[in-house]
């Protein structure tokens, strides 16, 4: 696909007689193809727009050096701008607070919150030597709490004992208390999936946040998400103040435009990516890899 | 309504609406062209433009808005649920089981997701809600032999419907797709005509990747129809329009919540209106 875009841009630009710098007209022709490629990669339309504006202002007047063709030149500008927008540095989970440090996991139904909770807990425990407690605040999905507890056993991380009849806020308070008493460094709060238009559930998660003052609020989102990524990211960020994004199912063959969309509208870093169902399938985020993927490289 | 001449700007705006609903650029362009055909330059009220847009989307969906028919001659009628991780397979099985039970059928569930933590417990809860027994094997067991056993048992017990759950899998993971292929193969050893329906479950938030999902799950498991979940959220699920054009597979149901009754037959007109931004 990237080859496709590369070829198209070359087709459009390289037949122009080489001039010193790219003109607005050249660039506009190229940007129509860029727009198309980004939409095909599931980048949200509004993000496509602001992105192509940025690329336009960089590309117009750019000097085409001898070693490259105008088409390649624009591709390079697009790629570099993508990497930059996605966030240039790996941004680790911040635990710089008084223990037990609460981390709140939020997101739509089925995005991968529970799985990612256990993966992150495992990593903090095994790689950074932190003592981690996990708690499921999901009182809704059948067997959600059992799921987290099975995963806890698999990765050797403690889970808060299940007590029937408590609501999410009560469980969260109990988790913090247990973490304090048990000398835990980190307490991870897995929440039920919710749609952002479910007012009752959005209020609930806001209440959990207010009561627990999490140091990190991680939005867990599916890399296969289409245009809705912007709505989801904005709504969760607006209600609970997201501090970072965990992008799941990066092991799929989706083009991953959701990463750019969510990053662009929230300005929040993508901290980790899920690369499989297994507990070690968690990676640092590499902007260049996602940029290549969005461009189909 | 105040009428206005239909111009390119308006049409571009319509294209944006469709792109933002995940129809993809090609299908969006095609539909907007149909809206503009013989109408550009004519006086049309803005509300009417949206209605025309909805009608064009509906036209693409009508041929695939087909109910799921249970062939009474097949006993049990075997339904295999497939899809990527977290799409809503297990939940949809629970909802379907409750619906078939309400229609007076005897239903059995097979906990074919022997991989994911607590997937079996999750289906068990749905079985209780729906009043359907659930055939299980311990986590880590072979999914294909579980399916074999469940079908054999459902046959012996004279069940009307057997719903088989499967683990979520991404379509580009060859080893997992081979495992699914094996499930289908083994089911056929018991009943050569089964599975009688293979439903691919799609999450409404999914983007263009759904095309590859349909393609590959279709090849590996022979999907016969689609279900789209989570339409109670903000996602419009417009990829179904692109899928309809490309594959023509029936769309049977939509999921509109997490409750047992939150399953509706797919209705082309309603779906199209929501995509066009009406209602
Ligand atoms: N392939 C793949 N599957 C994943 C990844 N992360 C999670 N999953 C799978 O996605 C499915 C849903 O994951 P969960 O962790 O249950 O998602 P959730 O957000 O907790 O779901 P709810 O609590 O129901 O909202 C499971 O089948 C997981 O195994 C990933 O990075 N790659
Ligand atoms: N809002 C909403 N949530 C849904 C709908 N259908 C399923 N869900 C939720 O989506 C999440 C995932 O559903 P599951 O049925 O576990 O999905 P699955 O495809 O079986 O997942 P895996 O087995 O892990 O691959 C759960 O939290 C469900 O409650 C729906 O129509 N609307
Ligand atoms: K999804
Ligand atoms: Mg969960
Ligand atoms: Mg399931």
Coordinates of C-alpha atoms and ligand atoms in Angstrom, one line a residue:
Chain A
X1 CA 0.0 0.0 0.0
X2 CA 2.8 2.3 0.9
X3 CA 4.4 1.3 -2.4
X4 CA 1.0 2.2 -3.8
X5 CA 1.1 5.6 -2.3
X6 CA 4.7 6.1 -3.2
X7 CA 4.1 5.1 -6.7
X8 CA 1.0 7.3 -7.0
X9 CA 2.9 10.3 -5.7
X10 CA 5.8 9.6 -8.0
X11 CA 3.3 9.3 -10.8
X12 CA 1.8 12.7 -10.0
X13 CA 4.9 14.6 -9.1
X14 CA 7.8 13.1 -10.9
X15 CA 6.4 13.7 -14.4
X16 CA 6.6 17.4 -13.6
X17 CA 9.8 18.9 -14.8
X18 CA 12.0 19.1 -11.8
X19 CA 12.0 22.6 -10.4
X20 CA 13.9 23.9 -7.4
X21 CA 11.0 23.7 -5.0
X22 CA 7.6 22.1 -4.7
X23 CA 4.8 24.4 -5.7
X24 CA 1.4 24.6 -3.9
X25 CA -0.2 23.0 -7.0
X26 CA 2.2 20.0 -7.0
X27 CA 1.6 19.5 -3.3
X28 CA -2.2 19.7 -3.5
X29 CA -2.3 17.0 -6.2
X30 CA -0.1 14.8 -4.0
X31 CA -2.2 15.5 -0.9
X32 CA -5.3 14.2 -2.5
X33 CA -3.6 10.8 -2.6
X34 CA -2.3 11.2 0.9
X35 CA -5.8 11.9 2.1
X36 CA -7.1 8.9 0.5
X37 CA -4.4 6.6 1.9
X38 CA -5.0 7.9 5.4
X39 CA -8.8 7.4 5.2
X40 CA -8.1 3.9 4.0
X41 CA -5.9 3.4 7.0
X42 CA -8.8 4.4 9.3
X43 CA -7.4 7.8 10.3
X44 CA -10.4 9.9 11.4
X45 CA -11.4 12.5 8.8
X46 CA -10.9 15.6 11.0
X47 CA -7.4 14.3 11.8
X48 CA -6.7 13.7 8.2
X49 CA -7.6 17.3 7.5
X50 CA -5.3 18.9 10.1
X51 CA -2.6 16.4 9.2
X52 CA -2.6 17.2 5.5
X53 CA -2.7 20.9 6.3
X54 CA 0.5 20.5 8.3
X55 CA 2.1 18.5 5.5
X56 CA 1.1 21.1 3.0
X57 CA 2.8 23.9 4.8
X58 CA 5.9 21.8 5.2
X59 CA 6.0 20.6 1.6
X60 CA 5.2 23.8 -0.3
X61 CA 8.5 25.4 -1.1
X62 CA 10.5 22.5 0.1
X63 CA 13.6 22.2 -1.9
X64 CA 13.9 18.9 -3.8
X65 CA 17.4 17.8 -3.4
X66 CA 19.2 16.1 -6.3
X67 CA 19.2 12.6 -4.7
X68 CA 15.4 12.2 -4.4
X69 CA 12.4 12.6 -6.7
X70 CA 9.6 15.0 -5.8
X71 CA 7.3 12.1 -5.0
X72 CA 9.8 10.5 -2.6
X73 CA 10.3 13.9 -1.0
X74 CA 6.6 14.3 -0.2
X75 CA 6.4 10.7 1.1
X76 CA 9.3 11.5 3.4
X77 CA 7.6 14.6 4.7
X78 CA 4.4 12.7 5.3
X79 CA 6.2 9.9 7.1
X80 CA 8.2 12.3 9.3
X81 CA 5.1 14.3 10.2
X82 CA 3.3 11.0 11.1
X83 CA 6.1 9.9 13.4
X84 CA 6.2 13.3 15.0
X85 CA 2.4 13.4 15.5
X86 CA 2.4 9.9 16.9
X87 CA 4.9 11.0 19.6
X88 CA 8.6 10.6 19.2
X89 CA 9.7 9.0 22.4
X90 CA 8.6 5.9 24.2
X91 CA 6.6 7.2 27.2
X92 CA 6.7 4.7 30.1
X93 CA 4.1 4.2 32.8
X94 CA 4.8 6.7 35.5
X95 CA 4.9 5.4 39.0
X96 CA 6.4 8.5 40.5
X97 CA 4.0 8.9 43.4
X98 CA 3.4 7.8 47.0
X99 CA 2.6 4.0 46.9
X100 CA 0.3 2.3 46.5
X101 CA 0.1 4.1 43.1
X102 CA -3.3 3.6 41.6
X103 CA -3.6 3.0 37.8
X104 CA -7.1 3.1 36.3
X105 CA -7.9 1.2 33.1
X106 CA -10.9 2.4 31.0
X107 CA -12.3 1.8 27.6
X108 CA -15.1 0.5 25.5
X109 CA -16.5 -3.1 25.8
X110 CA -14.1 -5.7 24.7
X111 CA -11.2 -3.4 23.9
X112 CA -8.7 -5.5 26.0
X113 CA -8.8 -3.8 29.4
X114 CA -8.7 -6.9 31.6
X115 CA -6.0 -8.6 29.5
X116 CA -3.9 -5.5 29.4
X117 CA -4.3 -5.0 33.1
X118 CA -2.7 -8.4 33.8
X119 CA 0.0 -7.9 31.2
X120 CA 1.0 -4.5 32.6
X121 CA 0.9 -5.9 36.2
X122 CA 3.1 -8.7 35.2
X123 CA 5.6 -6.4 33.5
X124 CA 5.7 -4.0 36.5
X125 CA 6.3 -6.8 38.8
X126 CA 8.8 -8.9 36.8
X127 CA 10.8 -6.1 35.2
X128 CA 10.6 -3.3 37.7
X129 CA 10.3 -5.3 40.8
X130 CA 7.0 -3.7 42.0
X131 CA 4.5 -5.4 44.2
X132 CA 1.2 -5.1 42.3
X133 CA -2.4 -5.7 43.3
X134 CA -5.1 -6.0 40.7
X135 CA -8.8 -5.4 41.3
X136 CA -11.7 -5.9 39.0
X137 CA -14.4 -3.2 39.4
X138 CA -16.5 -4.9 36.7
X139 CA -19.7 -5.9 38.4
X140 CA -21.5 -6.3 35.0
X141 CA -19.9 -8.6 32.6
X142 CA -20.4 -12.3 33.4
X143 CA -17.3 -13.8 34.9
X144 CA -15.3 -10.6 34.5
X145 CA -13.9 -10.8 38.0
X146 CA -13.0 -14.5 37.6
X147 CA -11.2 -13.6 34.4
X148 CA -8.9 -11.2 36.2
X149 CA -8.4 -13.6 39.0
X150 CA -7.4 -16.5 36.6
X151 CA -5.0 -14.1 34.8
X152 CA -3.6 -13.1 38.2
X153 CA -2.8 -16.7 38.9
X154 CA -1.3 -17.1 35.5
X155 CA 1.1 -14.2 35.9
X156 CA 1.7 -14.5 39.6
X157 CA 0.1 -11.2 40.6
X158 CA -2.2 -10.8 43.5
X159 CA -5.9 -10.0 42.9
X160 CA -8.3 -8.4 45.4
X161 CA -10.6 -11.1 46.8
X162 CA -14.0 -11.0 45.2
X163 CA -16.8 -9.8 47.5
X164 CA -20.3 -10.1 46.0
X165 CA -22.7 -7.2 46.2
X166 CA -20.2 -4.2 46.2
X167 CA -20.4 -1.5 43.6
X168 CA -17.4 -0.3 41.6
X169 CA -16.7 2.6 43.9
X170 CA -16.8 0.4 47.0
X171 CA -14.5 -2.1 45.4
X172 CA -12.1 0.6 44.4
X173 CA -11.9 1.9 47.9
X174 CA -11.4 -1.6 49.3
X175 CA -8.6 -2.2 46.7
X176 CA -6.8 1.0 47.8
X177 CA -7.2 0.0 51.5
X178 CA -5.9 -3.5 50.9
X179 CA -3.0 -2.2 48.9
X180 CA -2.0 0.2 51.7
X181 CA -2.3 -2.5 54.3
X182 CA -0.5 -5.1 52.2
X183 CA 2.4 -2.9 51.3
X184 CA 1.7 -2.9 47.6
X185 CA 3.5 -0.5 45.3
X186 CA 0.9 -0.4 42.6
X187 CA -2.8 -1.0 42.6
X188 CA -4.4 -1.6 39.1
X189 CA -8.1 -1.0 38.8
X190 CA -9.7 -2.8 35.9
X191 CA -13.2 -1.4 35.0
X192 CA -16.2 -2.6 33.1
X193 CA -16.4 -1.8 29.4
X194 CA -18.7 1.1 28.7
X195 CA -20.0 3.1 25.7
X196 CA -19.4 6.8 26.0
X197 CA -23.0 7.6 25.7
X198 CA -24.0 5.4 28.7
X199 CA -24.4 8.3 31.1
X200 CA -24.8 6.2 34.2
X201 CA -21.6 4.2 33.5
X202 CA -19.6 7.3 32.6
X203 CA -20.6 8.9 35.9
X204 CA -19.6 5.7 37.7
X205 CA -16.1 5.8 36.2
X206 CA -15.7 9.5 36.9
X207 CA -16.7 8.7 40.5
X208 CA -14.1 5.9 40.8
X209 CA -11.5 8.4 39.5
X210 CA -12.5 11.1 42.0
X211 CA -12.3 8.6 44.9
X212 CA -9.0 6.9 43.9
X213 CA -7.1 9.8 42.4
X214 CA -5.2 7.5 40.0
X215 CA -1.7 8.5 38.9
X216 CA -2.3 7.0 35.5
X217 CA -5.6 6.7 33.7
X218 CA -5.0 4.4 30.7
X219 CA -7.5 4.3 27.8
X220 CA -7.4 0.8 26.3
X221 CA -8.4 0.9 22.7
X222 CA -8.5 -1.5 19.8
X223 CA -6.0 -0.9 16.9
X224 CA -8.8 -2.1 14.5
X225 CA -11.0 0.8 15.4
X226 CA -12.3 3.0 12.6
X227 CA -13.5 6.6 12.6
X228 CA -15.1 6.3 16.0
X229 CA -11.6 6.4 17.6
X230 CA -11.9 10.2 17.9
X231 CA -15.3 10.1 19.7
X232 CA -14.1 7.5 22.1
X233 CA -10.8 9.1 22.9
X234 CA -12.4 12.5 23.4
X235 CA -15.2 11.3 25.5
X236 CA -13.0 9.3 27.9
X237 CA -10.4 12.0 28.1
X238 CA -13.2 14.6 28.8
X239 CA -14.7 12.6 31.6
X240 CA -11.8 11.0 33.3
X241 CA -8.7 12.8 32.0
X242 CA -6.7 10.1 30.3
X243 CA -2.9 10.1 30.9
X244 CA -2.0 7.6 28.2
X245 CA -3.3 5.1 25.7
X246 CA -2.8 1.3 25.4
X247 CA -3.4 0.2 21.9
X248 CA -4.4 -3.5 21.6
X249 CA -4.5 -6.0 18.8
X250 CA -1.5 -4.5 17.1
X251 CA -0.8 -8.1 16.1
X252 CA -3.7 -7.8 13.6
X253 CA -3.3 -6.7 10.0
X254 CA -5.2 -3.5 10.6
X255 CA -3.6 -0.3 9.4
X256 CA -3.8 1.3 12.8
X257 CA -5.0 4.8 11.9
X258 CA -6.8 4.9 15.2
X259 CA -3.4 5.5 16.9
X260 CA -3.0 8.7 15.0
X261 CA -6.6 9.8 15.5
X262 CA -6.5 9.3 19.3
X263 CA -3.1 10.7 19.8
X264 CA -4.0 13.8 17.7
X265 CA -7.3 14.6 19.4
X266 CA -6.1 14.0 23.0
X267 CA -2.4 14.8 22.8
X268 CA -1.9 11.9 25.1
X269 CA 0.9 9.4 24.5
X270 CA 0.4 5.8 23.4
X271 CA 2.3 4.1 26.1
X272 CA 2.1 0.4 25.3
X273 CA 0.8 -1.8 22.6
X274 CA -0.8 -5.3 22.9
X275 CA 0.5 -7.8 20.4
X276 CA -1.5 -11.0 21.3
X277 CA -3.6 -12.8 23.8
X278 CA -0.7 -14.2 25.8
X279 CA 0.5 -12.4 28.9
X280 CA 3.9 -11.5 27.5
X281 CA 2.4 -10.0 24.4
X282 CA 3.0 -6.3 25.4
X283 CA 5.4 -4.0 23.7
X284 CA 6.7 -0.4 23.9
X285 CA 5.1 1.9 21.4
X286 CA 7.3 2.6 18.3
X287 CA 5.9 5.5 16.4
X288 CA 7.9 4.7 13.2
X289 CA 6.4 1.2 13.1
X290 CA 2.8 2.5 13.3
X291 CA 3.6 5.3 10.8
X292 CA 4.9 2.6 8.4
X293 CA 1.8 0.6 8.9
X294 CA -0.5 3.5 8.4
X295 CA 1.3 4.2 5.1
X296 CA 1.2 0.4 4.3
X297 CA 5.0 0.2 4.3
Chain B
X1 CA -37.9 23.9 4.2
X2 CA -35.9 26.5 2.4
X3 CA -34.7 25.0 -0.8
X4 CA -31.2 25.4 -2.1
X5 CA -29.3 24.4 -5.2
X6 CA -27.6 21.1 -4.7
X7 CA -23.9 21.9 -5.2
X8 CA -20.5 20.2 -4.9
X9 CA -20.0 21.5 -1.4
X10 CA -23.1 19.9 -0.2
X11 CA -22.1 16.6 -1.8
X12 CA -18.6 16.8 -0.3
X13 CA -20.3 17.2 3.1
X14 CA -22.3 14.1 2.5
X15 CA -19.2 12.2 1.6
X16 CA -17.7 13.3 4.8
X17 CA -20.7 12.0 6.7
X18 CA -20.3 8.6 5.1
X19 CA -16.5 8.4 5.6
X20 CA -17.0 9.3 9.2
X21 CA -19.4 6.3 9.5
X22 CA -16.7 4.0 8.2
X23 CA -18.1 3.3 4.7
X24 CA -14.6 3.8 3.3
X25 CA -13.7 6.3 0.6
X26 CA -14.7 4.3 -2.5
X27 CA -18.2 3.3 -1.3
X28 CA -18.8 6.8 0.1
X29 CA -17.8 8.3 -3.3
X30 CA -20.1 6.0 -5.2
X31 CA -23.1 6.6 -3.0
X32 CA -22.6 10.4 -3.1
X33 CA -22.4 10.2 -6.9
X34 CA -25.7 8.5 -6.9
X35 CA -27.2 11.2 -4.8
X36 CA -25.9 13.9 -7.1
X37 CA -26.9 12.2 -10.3
X38 CA -29.5 14.3 -12.1
X39 CA -29.9 16.4 -9.0
X40 CA -26.9 18.8 -9.1
X41 CA -28.1 22.3 -9.7
X42 CA -31.6 21.5 -8.8
X43 CA -33.4 23.1 -5.8
X44 CA -33.5 20.7 -2.9
X45 CA -34.2 21.3 0.8
X46 CA -31.3 20.2 3.1
X47 CA -33.5 17.7 4.9
X48 CA -34.4 16.2 1.7
X49 CA -30.8 15.7 0.7
X50 CA -30.2 13.6 3.9
X51 CA -33.3 11.6 3.1
X52 CA -32.0 10.9 -0.4
X53 CA -28.7 9.9 1.1
X54 CA -30.4 7.5 3.5
X55 CA -32.3 6.0 0.6
X56 CA -29.1 5.4 -1.4
X57 CA -27.5 3.7 1.6
X58 CA -30.6 1.7 2.2
X59 CA -30.6 0.5 -1.4
X60 CA -27.2 -1.0 -0.8
X61 CA -28.3 -2.8 2.3
X62 CA -31.7 -4.1 1.4
X63 CA -30.4 -7.1 -0.5
X64 CA -28.4 -8.3 2.6
X65 CA -31.1 -7.6 5.3
X66 CA -32.0 -11.3 5.6
X67 CA -33.3 -13.0 8.8
X68 CA -31.6 -16.1 10.1
X69 CA -33.9 -19.0 9.3
X70 CA -33.5 -22.2 11.2
X71 CA -34.0 -25.1 8.9
X72 CA -36.3 -27.4 10.9
X73 CA -35.0 -30.4 9.0
X74 CA -31.7 -30.0 10.6
X75 CA -31.7 -31.3 14.1
X76 CA -29.8 -29.9 15.8
X77 CA -29.4 -26.8 13.7
X78 CA -25.7 -26.0 14.3
X79 CA -24.6 -22.4 14.6
X80 CA -20.9 -21.6 14.8
X81 CA -19.9 -18.2 16.1
X82 CA -16.6 -16.8 14.9
X83 CA -14.8 -13.4 15.0
X84 CA -11.9 -11.4 16.2
X85 CA -11.2 -11.0 19.9
X86 CA -13.7 -9.1 22.0
X87 CA -16.2 -8.6 19.1
X88 CA -19.2 -10.0 21.1
X89 CA -19.4 -13.6 20.2
X90 CA -20.2 -15.1 23.6
X91 CA -22.7 -12.4 24.5
X92 CA -24.5 -12.8 21.2
X93 CA -24.7 -16.5 21.7
X94 CA -26.4 -15.8 25.1
X95 CA -28.8 -13.4 23.4
X96 CA -29.6 -15.8 20.6
X97 CA -30.1 -18.7 22.9
X98 CA -32.6 -16.7 24.9
X99 CA -34.4 -15.8 21.7
X100 CA -34.6 -19.3 20.5
X101 CA -35.8 -20.5 23.9
X102 CA -38.5 -17.9 23.8
X103 CA -39.6 -19.3 20.4
X104 CA -40.0 -22.6 22.2
X105 CA -36.9 -24.4 20.9
X106 CA -34.6 -26.6 22.9
X107 CA -31.1 -25.1 22.8
X108 CA -27.7 -26.3 23.8
X109 CA -24.5 -24.2 24.1
X110 CA -20.9 -25.4 23.6
X111 CA -18.1 -23.6 25.4
X112 CA -15.7 -23.8 22.5
X113 CA -13.5 -21.0 23.8
X114 CA -11.2 -23.2 25.7
X115 CA -8.4 -20.7 25.6
X116 CA -9.4 -17.3 27.2
X117 CA -9.5 -17.0 31.0
X118 CA -13.0 -17.5 32.3
X119 CA -14.6 -17.7 28.9
X120 CA -16.3 -20.9 30.0
X121 CA -17.7 -19.3 33.1
X122 CA -18.9 -16.4 31.1
X123 CA -20.9 -18.7 28.7
X124 CA -22.2 -20.7 31.7
X125 CA -23.8 -17.5 33.1
X126 CA -25.4 -16.9 29.7
X127 CA -26.6 -20.5 29.6
X128 CA -28.3 -20.0 33.0
X129 CA -29.9 -16.7 31.8
X130 CA -31.2 -18.3 28.6
X131 CA -32.2 -21.6 30.2
X132 CA -29.9 -23.7 28.0
X133 CA -27.4 -26.3 29.1
X134 CA -23.7 -25.7 28.4
X135 CA -21.3 -28.4 27.3
X136 CA -17.8 -27.6 28.7
X137 CA -14.4 -29.1 28.9
X138 CA -11.6 -27.8 31.1
X139 CA -9.7 -24.7 30.0
X140 CA -6.9 -25.7 27.6
X141 CA -8.8 -28.7 26.1
X142 CA -9.0 -29.2 22.3
X143 CA -11.8 -27.0 20.9
X144 CA -12.5 -29.3 18.0
X145 CA -13.1 -32.3 20.2
X146 CA -15.3 -30.3 22.5
X147 CA -17.4 -29.3 19.4
X148 CA -17.5 -33.0 18.4
X149 CA -18.7 -34.1 21.8
X150 CA -21.2 -31.3 22.1
X151 CA -22.8 -32.0 18.7
X152 CA -22.9 -35.7 19.5
X153 CA -24.7 -35.0 22.8
X154 CA -27.1 -32.4 21.3
X155 CA -28.0 -35.1 18.7
X156 CA -28.6 -37.7 21.3
X157 CA -30.7 -35.3 23.3
X158 CA -32.7 -34.3 20.3
X159 CA -31.9 -30.6 20.7
X160 CA -33.3 -28.1 18.1
X161 CA -30.3 -25.8 18.1
X162 CA -26.6 -26.0 19.1
X163 CA -24.7 -22.8 19.4
X164 CA -20.9 -23.2 19.4
X165 CA -18.7 -20.5 20.9
X166 CA -15.2 -20.1 19.7
X167 CA -12.1 -18.2 21.0
X168 CA -11.6 -14.8 19.5
X169 CA -8.8 -14.8 16.8
X170 CA -7.3 -12.3 14.4
X171 CA -7.7 -13.4 10.9
X172 CA -4.0 -13.0 10.1
X173 CA -2.9 -15.4 12.8
X174 CA -2.5 -18.5 10.6
X175 CA -2.1 -21.0 13.4
X176 CA -5.4 -19.9 15.0
X177 CA -7.2 -19.9 11.7
X178 CA -6.0 -23.5 11.1
X179 CA -7.5 -24.4 14.5
X180 CA -10.8 -22.9 13.5
X181 CA -10.7 -24.9 10.2
X182 CA -10.2 -28.0 12.3
X183 CA -13.3 -27.2 14.4
X184 CA -15.4 -27.1 11.2
X185 CA -13.8 -30.3 9.9
X186 CA -14.5 -32.2 13.0
X187 CA -18.1 -30.9 13.3
X188 CA -18.6 -32.4 9.8
X189 CA -17.6 -35.8 11.0
X190 CA -20.7 -35.9 13.1
X191 CA -23.0 -34.2 10.6
X192 CA -21.7 -33.6 7.0
X193 CA -24.2 -30.7 6.5
X194 CA -23.1 -28.8 9.6
X195 CA -22.4 -26.2 10.7
X196 CA -25.6 -24.9 9.2
X197 CA -24.8 -21.3 9.9
X198 CA -21.5 -19.7 10.6
X199 CA -21.9 -16.2 11.9
X200 CA -19.1 -13.7 11.9
X201 CA -19.5 -11.2 14.7
X202 CA -18.3 -7.6 14.0
X203 CA -17.9 -4.8 16.4
X204 CA -19.5 -1.6 15.3
X205 CA -16.4 0.4 16.0
X206 CA -14.3 -1.6 13.5
X207 CA -12.9 0.2 10.5
X208 CA -11.7 -1.0 7.2
X209 CA -10.1 -4.2 8.6
X210 CA -13.5 -5.8 8.6
X211 CA -13.1 -6.4 4.9
X212 CA -10.1 -8.6 5.6
X213 CA -12.0 -10.3 8.4
X214 CA -14.9 -11.3 6.2
X215 CA -12.5 -12.4 3.4
X216 CA -10.4 -14.6 5.6
X217 CA -13.0 -16.0 8.0
X218 CA -15.1 -16.6 4.9
X219 CA -12.4 -18.7 3.3
X220 CA -11.5 -20.6 6.5
X221 CA -14.8 -21.2 8.1
X222 CA -17.3 -20.5 5.3
X223 CA -19.3 -17.7 7.0
X224 CA -22.9 -17.6 6.1
X225 CA -24.0 -14.4 7.7
X226 CA -23.0 -11.4 9.8
X227 CA -24.0 -9.9 13.2
X228 CA -22.9 -6.4 14.2
X229 CA -22.6 -5.6 17.9
X230 CA -22.3 -2.5 20.0
X231 CA -24.5 -0.3 17.9
X232 CA -25.7 1.3 21.2
X233 CA -22.4 3.3 21.2
X234 CA -21.3 6.2 19.0
X235 CA -20.0 4.0 16.1
X236 CA -22.4 3.7 13.2
X237 CA -21.0 0.5 11.7
X238 CA -21.0 1.8 8.1
X239 CA -18.4 -0.8 7.1
X240 CA -21.5 -3.0 6.6
X241 CA -22.4 -1.0 3.5
X242 CA -18.9 -1.7 2.0
X243 CA -19.2 -5.3 3.0
X244 CA -22.7 -5.6 1.4
X245 CA -21.3 -4.3 -1.9
X246 CA -18.3 -6.5 -1.8
X247 CA -19.5 -9.8 -0.4
X248 CA -23.3 -9.7 -0.4
X249 CA -23.5 -11.8 2.8
X250 CA -26.7 -11.7 4.8
X251 CA -26.7 -9.4 7.8
X252 CA -29.0 -11.0 10.4
X253 CA -28.8 -9.2 13.7
X254 CA -27.5 -6.1 15.5
X255 CA -26.5 -5.9 19.2
X256 CA -27.6 -2.8 21.0
X257 CA -26.5 -3.4 24.6
X258 CA -25.2 -6.0 27.1
X259 CA -28.6 -7.3 28.2
X260 CA -30.2 -10.5 27.1
X261 CA -32.8 -8.7 25.1
X262 CA -30.5 -6.3 23.4
X263 CA -30.5 -8.1 20.0
X264 CA -32.5 -6.9 17.1
X265 CA -33.1 -8.1 13.5
X266 CA -31.1 -6.0 11.1
X267 CA -33.3 -3.4 9.5
X268 CA -31.8 -1.7 6.4
X269 CA -33.9 1.4 6.5
X270 CA -33.2 2.2 10.2
X271 CA -29.5 1.5 9.8
X272 CA -29.3 3.7 6.7
X273 CA -31.0 6.6 8.5
X274 CA -28.6 6.4 11.4
X275 CA -25.7 6.5 8.9
X276 CA -27.1 9.5 7.1
X277 CA -27.4 11.3 10.4
X278 CA -31.2 11.2 10.5
X279 CA -33.0 10.5 13.8
Ligands
LIG1 N1 -4.9 -10.7 19.5 C1 -5.0 -9.9 20.6 N2 -6.0 -10.1 21.4 C2 -6.1 -9.4 22.5 C3 -5.2 -8.4 22.8 N3 -5.5 -7.8 24.0 C4 -6.7 -8.4 24.4 N4 -7.0 -9.4 23.5 C5 -8.2 -10.3 23.5 O1 -9.3 -9.5 23.4 C6 -10.4 -10.1 24.0 C7 -11.1 -9.1 25.0 O2 -10.1 -8.8 26.0 P1 -10.6 -8.4 27.4 O3 -9.3 -8.1 28.2 O4 -11.5 -9.3 28.0 O5 -11.3 -7.0 27.1 P2 -12.0 -6.0 28.1 O6 -11.8 -4.7 27.6 O7 -11.6 -6.3 29.5 O8 -13.5 -6.5 27.9 P3 -14.8 -6.0 28.8 O9 -14.4 -6.1 30.2 O10 -15.9 -7.0 28.4 O11 -15.1 -4.6 28.4 C8 -9.9 -11.3 24.7 O12 -10.1 -12.4 23.8 C9 -8.4 -11.1 24.8 O13 -7.6 -12.2 24.8 C10 -4.1 -8.1 21.9 O14 -3.3 -7.3 22.0 N5 -4.1 -8.9 20.8
LIG2 N1 -22.6 -2.1 24.5 C1 -22.6 -3.3 24.0 N2 -21.7 -4.2 24.5 C2 -21.7 -5.4 24.0 C3 -22.6 -5.8 23.0 N3 -22.3 -7.1 22.7 C4 -21.3 -7.5 23.5 N4 -20.9 -6.5 24.3 C5 -19.9 -6.4 25.3 O1 -18.6 -6.6 24.7 C6 -17.7 -7.2 25.5 C7 -17.1 -8.4 24.8 O2 -18.2 -9.3 24.5 P1 -17.9 -10.9 24.4 O3 -19.2 -11.5 24.1 O4 -17.1 -11.4 25.6 O5 -17.0 -10.9 23.1 P2 -16.3 -12.2 22.5 O6 -16.2 -11.9 21.1 O7 -16.9 -13.4 23.0 O8 -14.8 -12.0 23.1 P3 -13.6 -13.1 23.1 O9 -14.2 -14.4 23.4 O10 -12.7 -12.6 24.2 O11 -13.0 -13.0 21.8 C8 -18.5 -7.6 26.8 O12 -18.3 -6.6 27.7 C9 -19.9 -7.6 26.3 O13 -20.8 -7.3 27.4 C10 -23.5 -4.8 22.5 O14 -24.3 -5.1 21.5 N5 -23.5 -3.6 23.0
LIG3 K1 -13.3 -3.5 18.1
LIG4 MG1 -12.8 -6.7 31.2
LIG5 MG1 -16.0 -15.1 23.9

